[in-house]
Amino acid sequence: MKRLLLTGVTGFIGAHCLRLIRNGDYDEVHAASRHERARSESGVIWHAADLRVAAEATRIIAAVRPTHLFHAAWIATPGVYLSSPENFDWLQASIALVRAFAGQGGQRFVGVGSSAEYAPSDTPCDEDRTPLHPASIYGHCKLAFWHAVQGLAQHCKMQAAWGRVFLPFGPGDHPARLIPLALAALRARKPLPLSQGEQLRDFIYAPDAAELLVGLLGASVTGAFNIGSGQAQSVRSVIEAIADRFGARDCLRFGELAARAWEPPMLVANVNKLRDRLGLEARTPMAEALDGLIASAAVPADGTITVP
């Protein structure tokens, strides 16, 4: 019996993953949430658990006894997550979670990592060549967790894969993040203070990121894989593209904000490994994704975007 346990699927990326997994090839699909939910919802069996607590993490594994584990739960609040001490709680509890999973015979683990694990680079980040040297507590804790998972996988003969997500955007995004913030301001024709916007970034549409992560879960490959578009786009070009859709370039205030010292000038994924090993790649161009967001009724004027 293939029994899947999902964590973090009430969050931004996780919610998109859940929508794809519901019709997946699993006999049972279980999900953990901090808040009470219906016992069964669209084929998903929900369990109440605070996975920041190690004892709760081990309890949920004992209750479900999953063969497959997809772990997306972690702190991700904009303006908070990079330096929050809560990252250490997630690190400790996540190690307890996967240790219990491996100890009861779990077969395949897939975790959601981050591009924040990489050292600054002037070329696209390569999973097997670019140095790993995080600049934040968040990045350090994500990387430490992946190292622990690799050790457990080797010791317990468990398959383990890690998806390093770059810069996701789309339905369900937090209103304080860059693209929904810009959408809300420019729709209302309000001034938008920005840095010079010269940073090159890899923006990936959230449904595409979810498709890649779910594909990784259903495969048998192991190791780290970049979850990105592979396309380098400047922050300025993306914001200008949004402004042009509202005829609002006059609202852009490039240079009013100082660039943050810790931000690398380039953060872009090399996606060859995922494409070559699994035949998977992001499918939605930035222009199409922006048009869909703007046209969608899920983007009200206050910029709060929800998953339909």
Short mmCIF file of C-alpha atoms in Angstrom, two decimals:
data_model
loop_
_atom_site.label_atom_id
_atom_site.label_comp_id
_atom_site.label_asym_id
_atom_site.label_seq_id
_atom_site.Cartn_x
_atom_site.Cartn_y
_atom_site.Cartn_z
CA MET A 1 0.00 0.00 0.00
CA LYS A 2 1.28 3.48 -0.94
CA ARG A 3 0.41 5.82 1.89
CA LEU A 4 1.42 9.48 1.44
CA LEU A 5 1.78 12.05 4.22
CA LEU A 6 1.89 15.72 3.23
CA THR A 7 2.97 18.66 5.36
CA GLY A 8 2.72 22.35 4.58
CA VAL A 9 -0.11 21.96 2.08
CA THR A 10 -2.13 24.81 3.54
CA GLY A 11 0.73 27.14 2.55
CA PHE A 12 1.50 28.89 -0.73
CA ILE A 13 3.39 26.23 -2.73
CA GLY A 14 1.95 23.33 -0.75
CA ALA A 15 -1.64 24.22 -1.64
CA HIS A 16 -0.81 24.00 -5.34
CA CYS A 17 0.93 20.66 -4.76
CA LEU A 18 -2.10 19.26 -2.95
CA ARG A 19 -4.37 20.08 -5.90
CA LEU A 20 -2.16 17.92 -8.14
CA ILE A 21 -1.65 15.08 -5.67
CA ARG A 22 -5.31 14.47 -4.91
CA ASN A 23 -5.68 12.40 -8.06
CA GLY A 24 -2.26 10.86 -7.73
CA ASP A 25 -1.25 7.25 -7.60
CA TYR A 26 -1.60 6.69 -3.84
CA ASP A 27 -3.89 4.37 -1.89
CA GLU A 28 -4.20 6.90 0.93
CA VAL A 29 -3.35 10.60 1.12
CA HIS A 30 -2.91 12.11 4.58
CA ALA A 31 -2.12 15.72 5.44
CA ALA A 32 -1.07 17.45 8.65
CA SER A 33 -2.35 20.90 9.57
CA ARG A 34 -1.94 23.01 12.70
CA HIS A 35 -5.68 23.67 12.73
CA GLU A 36 -8.57 21.24 12.88
CA ARG A 37 -10.01 20.25 9.50
CA ALA A 38 -12.62 17.85 8.24
CA ARG A 39 -11.58 14.25 8.79
CA SER A 40 -11.88 13.58 5.08
CA GLU A 41 -11.79 16.31 2.44
CA SER A 42 -11.67 15.51 -1.28
CA GLY A 43 -9.92 12.24 -0.63
CA VAL A 44 -7.47 13.68 1.90
CA ILE A 45 -7.41 12.48 5.51
CA TRP A 46 -6.46 15.44 7.72
CA HIS A 47 -4.62 15.28 11.04
CA ALA A 48 -4.22 18.13 13.52
CA ALA A 49 -0.58 18.55 14.53
CA ASP A 50 1.84 21.38 15.28
CA LEU A 51 4.85 20.15 13.35
CA ARG A 52 7.11 22.77 14.96
CA VAL A 53 7.09 20.45 17.97
CA ALA A 54 9.27 17.36 17.62
CA ALA A 55 6.94 15.16 19.67
CA GLU A 56 4.02 16.10 17.42
CA ALA A 57 6.08 15.29 14.34
CA THR A 58 6.94 11.81 15.59
CA ARG A 59 3.35 11.24 16.74
CA ILE A 60 1.93 11.91 13.28
CA ILE A 61 4.34 9.43 11.70
CA ALA A 62 3.32 6.74 14.18
CA ALA A 63 -0.36 7.44 13.49
CA VAL A 64 -0.15 7.41 9.69
CA ARG A 65 2.83 5.09 9.03
CA PRO A 66 3.42 6.60 5.57
CA THR A 67 5.44 4.97 2.84
CA HIS A 68 5.96 8.38 1.19
CA LEU A 69 6.53 11.75 2.85
CA PHE A 70 6.34 15.17 1.22
CA HIS A 71 7.56 17.87 3.61
CA ALA A 72 6.82 21.48 2.72
CA ALA A 73 6.00 22.89 6.16
CA TRP A 74 8.33 25.68 7.35
CA ILE A 75 8.16 29.34 8.33
CA ALA A 76 7.78 31.56 5.23
CA THR A 77 6.31 34.88 6.42
CA PRO A 78 7.74 37.75 4.31
CA GLY A 79 9.98 40.09 6.26
CA VAL A 80 10.29 37.54 9.07
CA TYR A 81 11.34 34.11 7.84
CA LEU A 82 14.94 34.82 6.82
CA SER A 83 16.15 35.68 10.31
CA SER A 84 13.49 34.18 12.59
CA PRO A 85 14.66 31.92 15.44
CA GLU A 86 11.62 29.77 14.58
CA ASN A 87 13.76 28.28 11.80
CA PHE A 88 15.62 26.32 14.50
CA ASP A 89 12.33 24.89 15.78
CA TRP A 90 11.50 23.77 12.26
CA LEU A 91 14.96 22.27 11.83
CA GLN A 92 14.76 20.20 15.01
CA ALA A 93 11.18 19.08 14.46
CA SER A 94 11.78 18.27 10.78
CA ILE A 95 14.73 16.06 11.67
CA ALA A 96 12.52 14.27 14.21
CA LEU A 97 9.84 13.87 11.52
CA VAL A 98 12.08 12.30 8.92
CA ARG A 99 13.96 10.25 11.51
CA ALA A 100 10.66 8.69 12.63
CA PHE A 101 9.66 8.21 8.98
CA ALA A 102 12.90 6.40 8.13
CA GLY A 103 12.78 4.39 11.34
CA GLN A 104 9.37 2.89 10.56
CA GLY A 105 10.40 1.87 7.04
CA GLY A 106 9.49 4.94 4.99
CA GLN A 107 10.41 4.45 1.35
CA ARG A 108 10.59 7.90 -0.30
CA PHE A 109 11.06 11.39 1.09
CA VAL A 110 10.79 14.65 -0.87
CA GLY A 111 11.42 17.98 0.85
CA VAL A 112 11.02 21.58 -0.22
CA GLY A 113 14.30 23.46 -0.02
CA SER A 114 15.29 26.94 -1.15
CA SER A 115 17.58 28.86 -3.46
CA ALA A 116 18.66 30.62 -0.22
CA GLU A 117 20.95 27.64 0.36
CA TYR A 118 23.32 28.73 -2.43
CA ALA A 119 26.33 31.02 -2.20
CA PRO A 120 26.20 34.14 -4.40
CA SER A 121 27.10 33.28 -7.99
CA ASP A 122 27.47 35.20 -11.24
CA THR A 123 26.27 32.15 -13.18
CA PRO A 124 23.09 30.06 -12.84
CA CYS A 125 23.11 27.89 -9.70
CA ASP A 126 24.04 24.28 -10.40
CA GLU A 127 22.96 21.67 -7.83
CA ASP A 128 26.26 19.80 -7.97
CA ARG A 129 28.74 22.61 -8.63
CA THR A 130 27.62 25.89 -7.09
CA PRO A 131 28.89 26.24 -3.49
CA LEU A 132 26.33 26.06 -0.71
CA HIS A 133 26.85 28.99 1.63
CA PRO A 134 23.61 30.54 2.93
CA ALA A 135 23.43 34.19 3.94
CA SER A 136 20.43 33.75 6.29
CA ILE A 137 19.31 31.64 9.24
CA TYR A 138 16.55 30.29 7.01
CA GLY A 139 19.00 29.12 4.37
CA HIS A 140 21.35 27.59 6.94
CA CYS A 141 18.52 25.64 8.59
CA LYS A 142 17.13 24.39 5.28
CA LEU A 143 20.58 23.21 4.23
CA ALA A 144 21.30 21.60 7.62
CA PHE A 145 18.04 19.69 7.36
CA TRP A 146 18.87 18.40 3.88
CA HIS A 147 22.28 17.23 5.13
CA ALA A 148 20.57 15.35 7.97
CA VAL A 149 18.10 13.77 5.53
CA GLN A 150 20.95 12.57 3.32
CA GLY A 151 22.60 10.90 6.30
CA LEU A 152 19.36 9.16 7.28
CA ALA A 153 18.71 8.07 3.70
CA GLN A 154 22.12 6.48 3.45
CA HIS A 155 21.78 4.74 6.81
CA CYS A 156 18.19 3.53 6.33
CA LYS A 157 18.23 2.80 2.58
CA MET A 158 15.53 5.41 2.02
CA GLN A 159 15.09 7.38 -1.21
CA ALA A 160 15.43 11.12 -0.63
CA ALA A 161 15.10 14.08 -3.00
CA TRP A 162 15.21 17.82 -2.36
CA GLY A 163 13.60 20.55 -4.46
CA ARG A 164 15.35 23.93 -4.16
CA VAL A 165 12.61 26.42 -5.05
CA PHE A 166 13.68 29.77 -6.50
CA LEU A 167 11.25 32.75 -6.56
CA PRO A 168 7.66 31.51 -6.80
CA PHE A 169 4.71 33.79 -7.53
CA GLY A 170 1.06 33.26 -8.40
CA PRO A 171 -2.31 32.47 -6.84
CA GLY A 172 -2.09 32.18 -3.06
CA ASP A 173 1.00 34.39 -2.77
CA HIS A 174 1.37 36.50 0.36
CA PRO A 175 0.25 40.12 -0.28
CA ALA A 176 3.52 41.46 1.18
CA ARG A 177 5.65 39.72 -1.44
CA LEU A 178 6.99 41.62 -4.44
CA ILE A 179 4.62 40.71 -7.27
CA PRO A 180 1.29 40.88 -5.38
CA LEU A 181 2.49 44.09 -3.72
CA ALA A 182 3.24 45.59 -7.13
CA LEU A 183 -0.06 44.34 -8.57
CA ALA A 184 -2.04 45.95 -5.77
CA ALA A 185 -0.20 49.28 -5.93
CA LEU A 186 -0.21 49.62 -9.70
CA ARG A 187 -3.84 48.59 -10.14
CA ALA A 188 -4.69 51.41 -7.75
CA ARG A 189 -2.16 53.71 -9.47
CA LYS A 190 -0.33 54.34 -6.23
CA PRO A 191 3.39 55.26 -6.09
CA LEU A 192 5.57 52.17 -5.72
CA PRO A 193 9.00 52.77 -4.10
CA LEU A 194 11.64 50.32 -5.33
CA SER A 195 15.36 49.73 -5.47
CA GLN A 196 17.06 50.19 -8.84
CA GLY A 197 15.76 46.72 -9.68
CA GLU A 198 18.91 45.53 -11.40
CA GLN A 199 18.96 42.20 -9.57
CA LEU A 200 18.55 39.18 -11.83
CA ARG A 201 16.09 36.64 -10.49
CA ASP A 202 14.46 33.36 -11.46
CA PHE A 203 10.71 33.83 -11.07
CA ILE A 204 8.67 30.63 -11.36
CA TYR A 205 4.89 30.46 -11.55
CA ALA A 206 3.64 28.63 -8.44
CA PRO A 207 1.53 26.04 -10.33
CA ASP A 208 4.65 25.18 -12.37
CA ALA A 209 6.75 24.84 -9.22
CA ALA A 210 4.11 22.52 -7.77
CA GLU A 211 4.07 20.40 -10.92
CA LEU A 212 7.84 19.97 -10.73
CA LEU A 213 7.77 19.06 -7.03
CA VAL A 214 4.96 16.55 -7.47
CA GLY A 215 6.84 15.07 -10.42
CA LEU A 216 9.88 14.71 -8.18
CA LEU A 217 7.76 12.97 -5.55
CA GLY A 218 6.47 10.45 -8.06
CA ALA A 219 9.91 9.63 -9.48
CA SER A 220 12.68 7.45 -8.08
CA VAL A 221 15.58 9.88 -8.50
CA THR A 222 17.52 11.07 -5.48
CA GLY A 223 19.52 14.19 -4.62
CA ALA A 224 18.90 17.93 -4.92
CA PHE A 225 17.05 19.46 -7.87
CA ASN A 226 16.47 23.10 -8.73
CA ILE A 227 12.82 24.16 -9.00
CA GLY A 228 13.00 27.23 -11.21
CA SER A 229 12.27 28.53 -14.68
CA GLY A 230 15.91 28.75 -15.75
CA GLN A 231 15.23 32.28 -17.03
CA ALA A 232 17.12 35.31 -15.72
CA GLN A 233 14.88 38.38 -15.47
CA SER A 234 15.67 41.66 -13.77
CA VAL A 235 13.34 42.81 -11.03
CA ARG A 236 12.97 46.08 -12.97
CA SER A 237 11.77 44.31 -16.12
CA VAL A 238 9.14 42.33 -14.20
CA ILE A 239 7.80 45.38 -12.38
CA GLU A 240 7.75 47.39 -15.62
CA ALA A 241 5.81 44.57 -17.29
CA ILE A 242 3.18 44.79 -14.54
CA ALA A 243 3.08 48.59 -14.77
CA ASP A 244 2.59 48.46 -18.54
CA ARG A 245 -0.52 46.34 -18.11
CA PHE A 246 -2.08 49.18 -16.10
CA GLY A 247 -0.50 52.09 -17.97
CA ALA A 248 1.20 52.97 -14.68
CA ARG A 249 4.93 53.40 -15.36
CA ASP A 250 4.65 56.89 -13.87
CA CYS A 251 3.95 55.23 -10.50
CA LEU A 252 7.31 53.45 -10.42
CA ARG A 253 9.90 54.96 -8.09
CA PHE A 254 13.07 53.09 -8.93
CA GLY A 255 15.98 54.03 -6.69
CA GLU A 256 13.90 55.28 -3.76
CA LEU A 257 14.85 52.20 -1.74
CA ALA A 258 18.42 51.08 -1.11
CA ALA A 259 19.39 47.63 -2.30
CA ARG A 260 19.62 45.22 0.63
CA ALA A 261 23.26 44.34 1.30
CA TRP A 262 22.64 40.61 1.62
CA GLU A 263 20.84 40.25 -1.70
CA PRO A 264 22.98 38.69 -4.44
CA PRO A 265 23.01 40.46 -7.83
CA MET A 266 22.03 37.18 -9.52
CA LEU A 267 19.93 34.24 -8.32
CA VAL A 268 18.93 32.01 -11.23
CA ALA A 269 18.50 28.25 -11.53
CA ASN A 270 20.30 25.91 -13.87
CA VAL A 271 17.44 23.52 -14.65
CA ASN A 272 19.30 21.00 -16.80
CA LYS A 273 19.35 18.30 -14.12
CA LEU A 274 15.57 18.15 -13.67
CA ARG A 275 14.95 18.39 -17.41
CA ASP A 276 17.54 15.75 -18.31
CA ARG A 277 16.71 13.29 -15.53
CA LEU A 278 12.92 13.61 -15.46
CA GLY A 279 11.94 15.49 -18.60
CA LEU A 280 10.32 18.20 -16.47
CA GLU A 281 10.50 21.97 -16.82
CA ALA A 282 8.44 25.06 -16.03
CA ARG A 283 5.89 25.71 -18.77
CA THR A 284 4.33 29.11 -18.11
CA PRO A 285 6.09 32.24 -19.47
CA MET A 286 6.13 35.28 -17.21
CA ALA A 287 3.88 37.29 -19.55
CA GLU A 288 1.22 34.59 -19.60
CA ALA A 289 1.36 34.17 -15.81
CA LEU A 290 0.99 37.90 -15.20
CA ASP A 291 -1.91 38.16 -17.63
CA GLY A 292 -3.65 35.29 -15.88
CA LEU A 293 -3.18 36.84 -12.46
CA ILE A 294 -4.41 40.24 -13.56
CA ALA A 295 -7.43 38.82 -15.39
CA SER A 296 -8.38 36.49 -12.56
CA ALA A 297 -11.14 37.36 -10.14
CA ALA A 298 -8.77 35.94 -7.52
CA VAL A 299 -6.81 39.21 -7.60
CA PRO A 300 -8.95 41.83 -5.83
CA ALA A 301 -7.86 45.44 -5.63
CA ASP A 302 -6.25 44.97 -2.21
CA GLY A 303 -3.77 42.52 -3.72
CA THR A 304 -4.81 39.58 -1.54
CA ILE A 305 -4.60 36.58 -3.84
CA THR A 306 -6.31 33.30 -3.00
CA VAL A 307 -6.29 29.90 -4.62
CA PRO A 308 -9.69 29.31 -6.25
#
